[in-house]
PDB file of C-alpha atoms in Angstrom:
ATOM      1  CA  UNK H   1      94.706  72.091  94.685  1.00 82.00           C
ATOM      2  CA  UNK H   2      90.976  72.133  95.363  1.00 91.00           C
ATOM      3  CA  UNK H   3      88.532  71.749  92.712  1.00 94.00           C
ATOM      4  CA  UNK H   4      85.083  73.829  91.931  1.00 95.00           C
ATOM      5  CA  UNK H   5      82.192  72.754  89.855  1.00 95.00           C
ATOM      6  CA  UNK H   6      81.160  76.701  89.535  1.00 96.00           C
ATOM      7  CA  UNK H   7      82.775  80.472  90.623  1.00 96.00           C
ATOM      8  CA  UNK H   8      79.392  79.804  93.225  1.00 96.00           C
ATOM      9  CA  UNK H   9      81.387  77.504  94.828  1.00 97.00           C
ATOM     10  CA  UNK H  10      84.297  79.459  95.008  1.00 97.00           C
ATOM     11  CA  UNK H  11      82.285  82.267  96.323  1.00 97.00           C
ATOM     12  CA  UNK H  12      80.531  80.308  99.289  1.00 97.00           C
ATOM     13  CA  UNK H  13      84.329  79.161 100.004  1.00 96.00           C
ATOM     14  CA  UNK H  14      85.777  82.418 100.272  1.00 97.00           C
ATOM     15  CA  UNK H  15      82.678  83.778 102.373  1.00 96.00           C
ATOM     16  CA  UNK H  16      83.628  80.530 104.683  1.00 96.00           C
ATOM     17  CA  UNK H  17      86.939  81.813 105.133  1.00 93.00           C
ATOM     18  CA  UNK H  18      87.996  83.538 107.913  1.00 89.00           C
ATOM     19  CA  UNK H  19      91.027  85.454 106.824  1.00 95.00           C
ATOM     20  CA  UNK H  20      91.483  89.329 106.804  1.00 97.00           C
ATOM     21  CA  UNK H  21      92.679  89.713 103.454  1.00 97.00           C
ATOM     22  CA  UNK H  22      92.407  87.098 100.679  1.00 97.00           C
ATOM     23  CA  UNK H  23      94.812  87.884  97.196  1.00 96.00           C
ATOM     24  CA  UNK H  24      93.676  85.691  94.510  1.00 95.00           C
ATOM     25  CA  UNK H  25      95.120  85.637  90.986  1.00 93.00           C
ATOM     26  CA  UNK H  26      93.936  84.610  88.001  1.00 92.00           C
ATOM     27  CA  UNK H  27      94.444  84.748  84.018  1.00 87.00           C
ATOM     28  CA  UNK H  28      91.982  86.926  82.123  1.00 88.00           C
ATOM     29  CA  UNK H  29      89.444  85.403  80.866  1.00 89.00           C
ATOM     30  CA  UNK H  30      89.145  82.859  83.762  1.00 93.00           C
ATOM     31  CA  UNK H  31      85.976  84.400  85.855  1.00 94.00           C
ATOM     32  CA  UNK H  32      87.404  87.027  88.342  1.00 95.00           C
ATOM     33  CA  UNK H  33      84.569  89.627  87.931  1.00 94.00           C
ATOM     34  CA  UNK H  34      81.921  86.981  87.243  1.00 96.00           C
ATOM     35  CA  UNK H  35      83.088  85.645  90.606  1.00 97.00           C
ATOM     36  CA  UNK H  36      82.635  89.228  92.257  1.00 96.00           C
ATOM     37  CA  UNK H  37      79.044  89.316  91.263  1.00 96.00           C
ATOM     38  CA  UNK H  38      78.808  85.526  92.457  1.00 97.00           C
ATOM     39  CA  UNK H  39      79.948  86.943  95.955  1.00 97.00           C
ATOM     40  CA  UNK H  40      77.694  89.961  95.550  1.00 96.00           C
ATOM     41  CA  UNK H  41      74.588  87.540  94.824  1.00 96.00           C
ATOM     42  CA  UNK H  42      75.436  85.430  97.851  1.00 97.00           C
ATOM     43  CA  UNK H  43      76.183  87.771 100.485  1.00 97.00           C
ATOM     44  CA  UNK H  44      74.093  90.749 100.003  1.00 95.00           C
ATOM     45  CA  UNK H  45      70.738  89.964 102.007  1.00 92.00           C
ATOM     46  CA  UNK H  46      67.147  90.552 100.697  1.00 87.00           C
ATOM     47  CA  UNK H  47      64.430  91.827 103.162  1.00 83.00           C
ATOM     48  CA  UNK H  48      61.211  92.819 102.488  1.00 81.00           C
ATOM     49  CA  UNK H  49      61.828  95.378  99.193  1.00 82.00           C
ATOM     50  CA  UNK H  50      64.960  96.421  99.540  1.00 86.00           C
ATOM     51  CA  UNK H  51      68.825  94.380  99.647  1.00 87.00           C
ATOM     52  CA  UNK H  52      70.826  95.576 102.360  1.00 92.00           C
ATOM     53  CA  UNK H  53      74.303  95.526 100.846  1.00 92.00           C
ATOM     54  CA  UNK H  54      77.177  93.690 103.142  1.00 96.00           C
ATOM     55  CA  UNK H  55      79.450  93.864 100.378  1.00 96.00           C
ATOM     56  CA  UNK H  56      81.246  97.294  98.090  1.00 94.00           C
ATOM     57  CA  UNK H  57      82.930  96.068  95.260  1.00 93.00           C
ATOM     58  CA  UNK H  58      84.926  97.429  92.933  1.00 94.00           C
ATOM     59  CA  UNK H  59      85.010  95.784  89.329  1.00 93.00           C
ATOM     60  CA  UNK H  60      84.592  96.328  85.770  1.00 90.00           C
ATOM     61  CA  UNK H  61      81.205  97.438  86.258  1.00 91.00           C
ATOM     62  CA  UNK H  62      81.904  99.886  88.189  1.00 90.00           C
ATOM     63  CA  UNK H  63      84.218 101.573  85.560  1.00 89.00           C
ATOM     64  CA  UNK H  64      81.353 101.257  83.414  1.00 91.00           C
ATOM     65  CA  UNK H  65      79.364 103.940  85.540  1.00 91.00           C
ATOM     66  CA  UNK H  66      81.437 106.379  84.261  1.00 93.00           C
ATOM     67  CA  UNK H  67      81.388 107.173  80.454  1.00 93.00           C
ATOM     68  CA  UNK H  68      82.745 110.346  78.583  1.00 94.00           C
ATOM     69  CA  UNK H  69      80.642 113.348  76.602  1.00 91.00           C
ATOM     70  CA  UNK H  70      83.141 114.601  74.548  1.00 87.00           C
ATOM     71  CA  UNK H  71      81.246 117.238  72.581  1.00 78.00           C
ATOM     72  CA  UNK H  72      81.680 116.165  69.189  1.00 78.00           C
ATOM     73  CA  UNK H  73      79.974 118.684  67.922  1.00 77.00           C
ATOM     74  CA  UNK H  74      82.152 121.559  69.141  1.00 76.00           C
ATOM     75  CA  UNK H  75      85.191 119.459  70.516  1.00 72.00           C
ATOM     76  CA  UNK H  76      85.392 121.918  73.906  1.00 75.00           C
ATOM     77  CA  UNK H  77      83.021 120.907  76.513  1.00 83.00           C
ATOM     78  CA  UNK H  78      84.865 117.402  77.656  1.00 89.00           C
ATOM     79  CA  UNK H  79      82.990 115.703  80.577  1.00 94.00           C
ATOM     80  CA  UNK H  80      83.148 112.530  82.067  1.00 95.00           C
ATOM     81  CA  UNK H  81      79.834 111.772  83.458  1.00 93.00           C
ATOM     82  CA  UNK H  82      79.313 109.652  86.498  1.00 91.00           C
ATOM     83  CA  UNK H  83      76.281 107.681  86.352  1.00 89.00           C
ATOM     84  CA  UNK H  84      73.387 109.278  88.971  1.00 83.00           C
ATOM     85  CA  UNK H  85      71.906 106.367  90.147  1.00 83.00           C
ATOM     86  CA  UNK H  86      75.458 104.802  91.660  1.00 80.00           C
ATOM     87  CA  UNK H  87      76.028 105.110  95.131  1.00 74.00           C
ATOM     88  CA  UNK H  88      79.580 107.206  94.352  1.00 73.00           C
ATOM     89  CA  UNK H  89      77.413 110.188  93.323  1.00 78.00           C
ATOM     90  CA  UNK H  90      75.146 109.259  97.032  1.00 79.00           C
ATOM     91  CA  UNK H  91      78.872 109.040  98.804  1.00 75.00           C
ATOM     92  CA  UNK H  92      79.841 112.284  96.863  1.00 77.00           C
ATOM     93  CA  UNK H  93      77.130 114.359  97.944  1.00 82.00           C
ATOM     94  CA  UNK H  94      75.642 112.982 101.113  1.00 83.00           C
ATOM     95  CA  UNK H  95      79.307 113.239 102.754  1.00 80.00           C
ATOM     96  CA  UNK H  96      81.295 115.843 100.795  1.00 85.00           C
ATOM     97  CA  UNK H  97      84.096 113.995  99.637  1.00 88.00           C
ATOM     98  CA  UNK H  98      84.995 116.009  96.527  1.00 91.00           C
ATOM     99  CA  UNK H  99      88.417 118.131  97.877  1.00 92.00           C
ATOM    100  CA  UNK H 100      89.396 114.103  99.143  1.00 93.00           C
ATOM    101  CA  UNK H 101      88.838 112.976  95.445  1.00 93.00           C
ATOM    102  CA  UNK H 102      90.595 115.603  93.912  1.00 94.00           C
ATOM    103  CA  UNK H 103      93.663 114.939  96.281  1.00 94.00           C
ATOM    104  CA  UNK H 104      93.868 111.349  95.772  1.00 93.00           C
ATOM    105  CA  UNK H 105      93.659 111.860  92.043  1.00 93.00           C
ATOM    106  CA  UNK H 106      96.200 114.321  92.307  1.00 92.00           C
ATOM    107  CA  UNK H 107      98.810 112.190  94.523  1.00 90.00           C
ATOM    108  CA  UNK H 108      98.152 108.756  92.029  1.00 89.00           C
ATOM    109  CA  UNK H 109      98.743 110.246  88.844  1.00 89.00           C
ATOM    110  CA  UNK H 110     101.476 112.909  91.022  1.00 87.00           C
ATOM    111  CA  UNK H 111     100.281 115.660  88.378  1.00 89.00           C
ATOM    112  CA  UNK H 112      98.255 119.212  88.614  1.00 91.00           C
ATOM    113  CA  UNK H 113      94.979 117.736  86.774  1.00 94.00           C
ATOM    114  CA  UNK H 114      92.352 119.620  88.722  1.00 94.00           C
ATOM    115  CA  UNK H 115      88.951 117.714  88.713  1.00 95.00           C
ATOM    116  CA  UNK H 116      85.685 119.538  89.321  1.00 94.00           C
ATOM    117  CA  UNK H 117      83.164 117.472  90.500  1.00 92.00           C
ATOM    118  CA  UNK H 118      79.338 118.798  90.220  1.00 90.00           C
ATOM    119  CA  UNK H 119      77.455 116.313  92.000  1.00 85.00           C
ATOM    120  CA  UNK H 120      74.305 117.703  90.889  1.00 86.00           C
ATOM    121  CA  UNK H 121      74.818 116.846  87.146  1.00 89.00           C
ATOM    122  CA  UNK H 122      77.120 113.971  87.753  1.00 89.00           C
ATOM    123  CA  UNK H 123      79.536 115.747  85.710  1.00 93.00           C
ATOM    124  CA  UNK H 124      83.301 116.001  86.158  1.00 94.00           C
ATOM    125  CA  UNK H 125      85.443 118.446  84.444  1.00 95.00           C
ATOM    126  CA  UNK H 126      89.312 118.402  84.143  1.00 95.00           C
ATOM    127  CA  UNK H 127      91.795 121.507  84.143  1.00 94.00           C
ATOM    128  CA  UNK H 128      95.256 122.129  84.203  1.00 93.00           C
ATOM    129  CA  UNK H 129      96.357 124.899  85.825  1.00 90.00           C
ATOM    130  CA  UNK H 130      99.406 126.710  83.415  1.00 86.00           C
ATOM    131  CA  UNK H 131     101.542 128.085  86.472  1.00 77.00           C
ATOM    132  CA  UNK H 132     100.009 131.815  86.031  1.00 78.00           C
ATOM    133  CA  UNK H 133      96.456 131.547  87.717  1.00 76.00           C
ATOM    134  CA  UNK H 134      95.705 130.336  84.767  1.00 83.00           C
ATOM    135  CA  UNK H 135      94.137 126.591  83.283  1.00 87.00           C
ATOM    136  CA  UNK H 136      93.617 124.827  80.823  1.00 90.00           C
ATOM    137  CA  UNK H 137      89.652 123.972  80.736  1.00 89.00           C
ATOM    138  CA  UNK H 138      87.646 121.006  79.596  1.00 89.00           C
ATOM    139  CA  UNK H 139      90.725 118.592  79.107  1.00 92.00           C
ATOM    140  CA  UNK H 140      90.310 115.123  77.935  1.00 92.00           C
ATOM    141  CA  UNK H 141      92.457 112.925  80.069  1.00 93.00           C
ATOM    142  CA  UNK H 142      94.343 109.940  79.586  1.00 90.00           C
ATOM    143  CA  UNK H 143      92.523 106.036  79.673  1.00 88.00           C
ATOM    144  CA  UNK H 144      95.092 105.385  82.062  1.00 87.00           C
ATOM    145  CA  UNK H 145      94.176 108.870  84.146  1.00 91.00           C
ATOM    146  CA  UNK H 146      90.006 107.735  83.385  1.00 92.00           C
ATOM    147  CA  UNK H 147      91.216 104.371  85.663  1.00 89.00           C
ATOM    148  CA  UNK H 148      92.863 106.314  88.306  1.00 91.00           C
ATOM    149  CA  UNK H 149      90.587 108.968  88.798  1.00 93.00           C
ATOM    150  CA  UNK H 150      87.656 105.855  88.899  1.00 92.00           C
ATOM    151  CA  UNK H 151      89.626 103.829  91.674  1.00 93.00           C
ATOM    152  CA  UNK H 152      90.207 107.394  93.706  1.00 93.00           C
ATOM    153  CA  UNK H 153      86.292 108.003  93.878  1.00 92.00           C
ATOM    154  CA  UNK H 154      86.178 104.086  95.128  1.00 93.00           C
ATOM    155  CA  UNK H 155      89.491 104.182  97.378  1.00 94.00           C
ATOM    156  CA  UNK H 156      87.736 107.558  99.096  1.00 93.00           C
ATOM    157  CA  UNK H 157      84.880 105.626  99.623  1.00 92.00           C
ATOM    158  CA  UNK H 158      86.556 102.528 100.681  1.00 95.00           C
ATOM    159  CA  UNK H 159      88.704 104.533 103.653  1.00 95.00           C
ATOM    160  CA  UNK H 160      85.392 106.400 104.851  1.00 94.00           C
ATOM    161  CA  UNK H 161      84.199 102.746 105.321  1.00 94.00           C
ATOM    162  CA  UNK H 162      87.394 101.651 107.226  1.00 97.00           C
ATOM    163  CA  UNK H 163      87.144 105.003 109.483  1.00 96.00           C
ATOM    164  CA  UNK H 164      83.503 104.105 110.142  1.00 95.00           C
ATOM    165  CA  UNK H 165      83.849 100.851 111.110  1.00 97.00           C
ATOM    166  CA  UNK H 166      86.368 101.430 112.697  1.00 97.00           C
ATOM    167  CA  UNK H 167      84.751 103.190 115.606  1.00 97.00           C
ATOM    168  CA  UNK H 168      83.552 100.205 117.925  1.00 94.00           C
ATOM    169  CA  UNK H 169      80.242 102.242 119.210  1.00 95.00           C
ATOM    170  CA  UNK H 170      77.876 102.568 116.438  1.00 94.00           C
ATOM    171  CA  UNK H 171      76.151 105.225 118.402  1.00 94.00           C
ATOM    172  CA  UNK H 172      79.543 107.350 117.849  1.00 96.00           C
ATOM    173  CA  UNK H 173      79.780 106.708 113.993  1.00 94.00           C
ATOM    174  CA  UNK H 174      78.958 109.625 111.647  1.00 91.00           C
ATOM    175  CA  UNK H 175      76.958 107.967 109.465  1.00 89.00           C
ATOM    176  CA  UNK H 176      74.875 104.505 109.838  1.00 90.00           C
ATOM    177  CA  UNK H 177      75.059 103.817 105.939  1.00 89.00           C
ATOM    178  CA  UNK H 178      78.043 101.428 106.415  1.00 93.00           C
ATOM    179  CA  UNK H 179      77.065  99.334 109.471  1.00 95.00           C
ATOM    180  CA  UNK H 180      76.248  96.589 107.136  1.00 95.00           C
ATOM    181  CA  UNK H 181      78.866  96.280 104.953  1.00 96.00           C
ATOM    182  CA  UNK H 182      81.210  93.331 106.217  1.00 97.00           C
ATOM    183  CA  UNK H 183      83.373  92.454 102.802  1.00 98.00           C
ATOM    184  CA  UNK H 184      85.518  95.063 100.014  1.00 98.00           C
ATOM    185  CA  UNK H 185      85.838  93.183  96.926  1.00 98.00           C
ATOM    186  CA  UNK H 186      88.192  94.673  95.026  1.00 97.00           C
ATOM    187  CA  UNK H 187      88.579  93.298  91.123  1.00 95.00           C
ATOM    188  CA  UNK H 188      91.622  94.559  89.256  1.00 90.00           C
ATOM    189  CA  UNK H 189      91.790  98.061  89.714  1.00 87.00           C
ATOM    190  CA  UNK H 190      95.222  98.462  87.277  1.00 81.00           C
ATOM    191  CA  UNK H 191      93.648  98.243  83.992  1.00 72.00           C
ATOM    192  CA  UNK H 192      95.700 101.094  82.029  1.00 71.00           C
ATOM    193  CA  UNK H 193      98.427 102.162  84.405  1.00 79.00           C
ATOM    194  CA  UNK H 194     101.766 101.877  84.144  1.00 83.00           C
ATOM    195  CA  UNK H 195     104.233 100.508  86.415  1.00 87.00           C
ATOM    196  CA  UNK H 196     104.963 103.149  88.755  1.00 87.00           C
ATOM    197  CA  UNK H 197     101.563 104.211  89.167  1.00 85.00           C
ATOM    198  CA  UNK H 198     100.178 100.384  89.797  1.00 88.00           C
ATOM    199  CA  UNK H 199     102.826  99.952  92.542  1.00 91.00           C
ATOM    200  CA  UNK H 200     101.963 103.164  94.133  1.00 90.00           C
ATOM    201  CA  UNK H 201      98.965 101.866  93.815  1.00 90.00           C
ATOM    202  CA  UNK H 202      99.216  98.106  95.642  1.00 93.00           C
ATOM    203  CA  UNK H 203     101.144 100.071  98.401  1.00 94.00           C
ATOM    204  CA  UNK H 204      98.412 102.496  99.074  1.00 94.00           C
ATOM    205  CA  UNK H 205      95.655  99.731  99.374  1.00 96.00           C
ATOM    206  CA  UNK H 206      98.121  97.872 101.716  1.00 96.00           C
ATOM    207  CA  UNK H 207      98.409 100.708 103.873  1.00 96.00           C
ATOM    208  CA  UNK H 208      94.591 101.068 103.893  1.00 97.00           C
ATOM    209  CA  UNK H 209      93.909  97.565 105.109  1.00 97.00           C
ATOM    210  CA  UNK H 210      96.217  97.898 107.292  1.00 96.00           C
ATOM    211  CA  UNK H 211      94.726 100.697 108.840  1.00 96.00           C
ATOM    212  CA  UNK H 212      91.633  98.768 109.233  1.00 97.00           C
ATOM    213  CA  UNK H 213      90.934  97.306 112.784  1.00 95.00           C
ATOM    214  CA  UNK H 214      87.111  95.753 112.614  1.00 94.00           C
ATOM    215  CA  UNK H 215      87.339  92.266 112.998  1.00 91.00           C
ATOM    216  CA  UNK H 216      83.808  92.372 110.978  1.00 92.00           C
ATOM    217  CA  UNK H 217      84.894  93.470 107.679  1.00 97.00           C
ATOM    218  CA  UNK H 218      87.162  91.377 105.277  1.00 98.00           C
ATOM    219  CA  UNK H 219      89.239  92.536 102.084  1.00 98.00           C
ATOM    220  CA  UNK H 220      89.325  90.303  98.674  1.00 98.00           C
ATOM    221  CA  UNK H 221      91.418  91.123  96.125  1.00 98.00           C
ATOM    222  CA  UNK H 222      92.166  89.591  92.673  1.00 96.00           C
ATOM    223  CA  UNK H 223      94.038  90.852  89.832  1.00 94.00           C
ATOM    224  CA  UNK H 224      95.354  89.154  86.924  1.00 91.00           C
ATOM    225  CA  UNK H 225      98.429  91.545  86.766  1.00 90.00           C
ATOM    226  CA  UNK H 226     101.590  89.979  87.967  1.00 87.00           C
ATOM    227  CA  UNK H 227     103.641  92.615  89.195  1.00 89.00           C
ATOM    228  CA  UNK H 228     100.480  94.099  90.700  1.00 92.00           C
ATOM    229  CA  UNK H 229     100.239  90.560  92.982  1.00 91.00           C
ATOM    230  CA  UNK H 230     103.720  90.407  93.278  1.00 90.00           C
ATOM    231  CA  UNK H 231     103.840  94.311  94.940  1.00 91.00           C
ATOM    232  CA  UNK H 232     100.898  92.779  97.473  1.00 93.00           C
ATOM    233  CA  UNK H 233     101.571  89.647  98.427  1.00 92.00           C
ATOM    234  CA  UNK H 234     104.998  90.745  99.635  1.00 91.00           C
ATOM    235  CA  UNK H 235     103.608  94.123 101.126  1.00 93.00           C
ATOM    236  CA  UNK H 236     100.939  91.518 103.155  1.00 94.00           C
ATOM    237  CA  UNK H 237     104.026  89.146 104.440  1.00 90.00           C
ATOM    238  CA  UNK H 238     105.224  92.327 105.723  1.00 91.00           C
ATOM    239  CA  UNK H 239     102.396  93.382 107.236  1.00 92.00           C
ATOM    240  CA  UNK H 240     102.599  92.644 110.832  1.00 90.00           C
ATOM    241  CA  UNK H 241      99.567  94.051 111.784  1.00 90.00           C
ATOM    242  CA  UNK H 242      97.645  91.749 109.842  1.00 92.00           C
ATOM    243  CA  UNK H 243      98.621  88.216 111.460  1.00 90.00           C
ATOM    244  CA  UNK H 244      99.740  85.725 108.972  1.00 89.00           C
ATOM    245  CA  UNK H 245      96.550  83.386 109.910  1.00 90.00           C
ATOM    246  CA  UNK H 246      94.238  86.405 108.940  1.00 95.00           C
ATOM    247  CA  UNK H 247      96.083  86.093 104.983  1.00 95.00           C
ATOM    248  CA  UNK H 248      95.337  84.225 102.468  1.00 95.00           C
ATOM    249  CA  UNK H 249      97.115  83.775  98.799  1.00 94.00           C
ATOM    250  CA  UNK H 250      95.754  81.772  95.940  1.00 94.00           C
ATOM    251  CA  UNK H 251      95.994  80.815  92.368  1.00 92.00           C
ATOM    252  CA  UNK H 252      93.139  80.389  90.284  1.00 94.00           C
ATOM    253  CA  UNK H 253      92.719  78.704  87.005  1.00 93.00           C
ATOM    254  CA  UNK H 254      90.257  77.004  84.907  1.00 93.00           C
ATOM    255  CA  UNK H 255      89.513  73.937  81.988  1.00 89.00           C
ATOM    256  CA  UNK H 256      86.414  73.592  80.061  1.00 82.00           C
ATOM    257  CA  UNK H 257      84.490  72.066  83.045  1.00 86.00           C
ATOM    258  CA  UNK H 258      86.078  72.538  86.236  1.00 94.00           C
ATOM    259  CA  UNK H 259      87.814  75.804  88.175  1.00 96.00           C
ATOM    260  CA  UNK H 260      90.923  74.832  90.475  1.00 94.00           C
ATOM    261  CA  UNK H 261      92.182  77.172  93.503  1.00 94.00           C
ATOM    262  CA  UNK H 262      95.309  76.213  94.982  1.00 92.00           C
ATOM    263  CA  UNK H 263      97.195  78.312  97.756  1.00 92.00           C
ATOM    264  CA  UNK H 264     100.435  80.254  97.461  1.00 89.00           C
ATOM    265  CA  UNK H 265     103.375  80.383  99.805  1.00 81.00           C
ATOM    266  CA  UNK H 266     105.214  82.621  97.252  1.00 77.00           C
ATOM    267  CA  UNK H 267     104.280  84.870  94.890  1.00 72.00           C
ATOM    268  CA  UNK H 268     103.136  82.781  90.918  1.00 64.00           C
ATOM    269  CA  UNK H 269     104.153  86.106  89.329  1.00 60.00           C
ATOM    270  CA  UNK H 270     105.940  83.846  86.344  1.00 60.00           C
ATOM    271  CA  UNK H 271     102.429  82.248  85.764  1.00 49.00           C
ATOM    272  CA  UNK H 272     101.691  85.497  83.056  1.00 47.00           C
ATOM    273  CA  UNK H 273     104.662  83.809  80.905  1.00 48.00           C
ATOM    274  CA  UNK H 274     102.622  79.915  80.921  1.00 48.00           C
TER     275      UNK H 274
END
C-alpha cells in the first residue's frame, strides 16, 4: 500500500502511469471528484489565453450543468435545461448528435421516453408516446432517468472521441476539436440507478474502451459503488483486447492526514460492508 500526502499526488501518479484503463474505488466521502479536478488542474495545459483541454471528464459537476424548470407556476411546461456555456451543448450542435442521444437514452433506461433536444435554448423536453400517434408532453422524469439521460449526452460524446482518435491520420479526422484530448475521467456515473440499469451500464463502457485503439488516450474510472466495480473489473480481466499490463485496479482510502492506494488482484466489492 502506497501512501499520499495529497489527491495531487495521487493525480501526478496516475498521469505517470502507463496503463489503458485504471478502476479505482473508493468510499464516499474520501476525494474521488476532488481528485478528478486535481487531474484536470494538472494535465490540462495553459497557453497564451486559452487551456487546451487533454482531459473530458465526467463528474458531479457535470450533472450539475443540467438543472430542471419545472413551471411552478402552471405545473405543464417541464424542462430540463442544459447549461449553454458547457461544451455538451458545443458537441450537440456543432456535430448533430441529438437522434444518437435520444437512442442511447432510450436503450439505458429500455423505455419509449422521447427526448427533444433544442440546442438553441438548451432546453430538453420529455414525451411519451401512448401507442396511438399520440404522447404524453412535458413529462417530468425520474432522478434516476435525470442520471441516465446526463451520462448518454457524455457517453455520445465520449464514443465520438474514441471514433476520432481512432483514425491514425489527423488529416482524415472529421473534426480537429479532439486531437488534444489524451485522458476520459470518468467519476461515478451510477448515482440513482438501479441494478440492472448500472450493469448495463459498466458493460456498455467496457465495450466502449474496448473499442478504443489510440495508444494516446487513457480511461480512469472510479466509483464508490461495489457492484458497479465488481461488473468492471471482471468485464476488464476479460477483456483481451486490452492486455493485462495496460490495466490497472486499486483501492483507495483515507485517515485524517494521509490517503493510501493499494492495488487489487480481485475485486474489494465487500469493502462497502467495513
Amino acid at each position: 500500500m502506497e501512501a499520499y500526502a495529497s489527491l495531487a499526488e495521487i493525480a501526478q501518479k496516475i498521469k505517470d502511469s502507463n496503463k489503458k484503463v485504471i478502476l479505482l474505488y473508493a468510499f464516499n466521502a474520501t476525494g474521488k471528484t476532488r481528485l478528478s479536478m486535481e487531474f484536470k488542474n494538472l494535465v490540462n495545459e495553459p497557453k497564451d489565453d486559452e487551456v487546451i483541454k487533454h482531459v473530458v471528464y465526467y463528474n458531479a459537476f457535470t450533472e450539475d450543468l443540467f438543472s430542471w424548470d419545472n413551471d411552478l407556476e402552471n405545473d405543464s411546461e417541464r424542462k430540463l435545461k442544459i447549461n449553454k456555456n458547457s461544451s455538451f451543448i458545443d458537441l450537440i450542435e456543432r456535430q448533430g448528435k441529438e437522434n444518437e442521444i435520444a437512442e442511447r437514452f432510450k436503450e439505458f433506461t429500455s423505455s419509449k421516453i422521447e427526448p427533444n433536444i433544442n440546442t438553441s435554448t438548451g432546453e430538453i423536453i420529455f414525451s411519451l408516446p401512448t401507442g396511438d400517434e399520440e404522447a404524453i408532453e412535458n413529462i417530468k422524469i425520474s432522478k434516476g432517468e435525470e442520471s441516465i439521460f446526463i451520462w448518454a449526452v457524455f457517453f455520445v460524446l465520449m464514443e465520438t472521441i474514441i471514433a476520432e482518435l481512432n483514425i491514425d491520420e489527423i488529416s482524415d479526422r472529421s473534426t480537429d476539436e479532439f486531437n488534444a484530448i489524451q485522458y476520459i475521467f470518468i467519476d461515478d456515473p451510477v448515482t440513482s440507478l438501479d441494478d440492472n440499469h448500472l450493469i448495463q451500464m459498466a458493460i456498455s463502457l467496457r465495450e466502449s474502451i474496448a473499442n478504443s485503439k489510440s495508444g494516446a488516450l487513457r480511461f480512469i474510472i472510479t466509483t464508490h459503488h461495489a457492484l458497479f466495480y465488481n461488473v468492471l473489473f471482471n468485464e476488464f480481466k476479460s477483456e483481451r483486447s486490452i492486455r493485462d499490463n495496460k490495466k490497472e485496479y486499486c483501492l483507495l482510502e483515507k485517515n485524517e492526514n494521509m490517503y493510501f492506494m493499494e492495488k487489487q488482484n480481485d475485486t474489494p466489492f465487500g469493502y462497502h460492508l467495513f
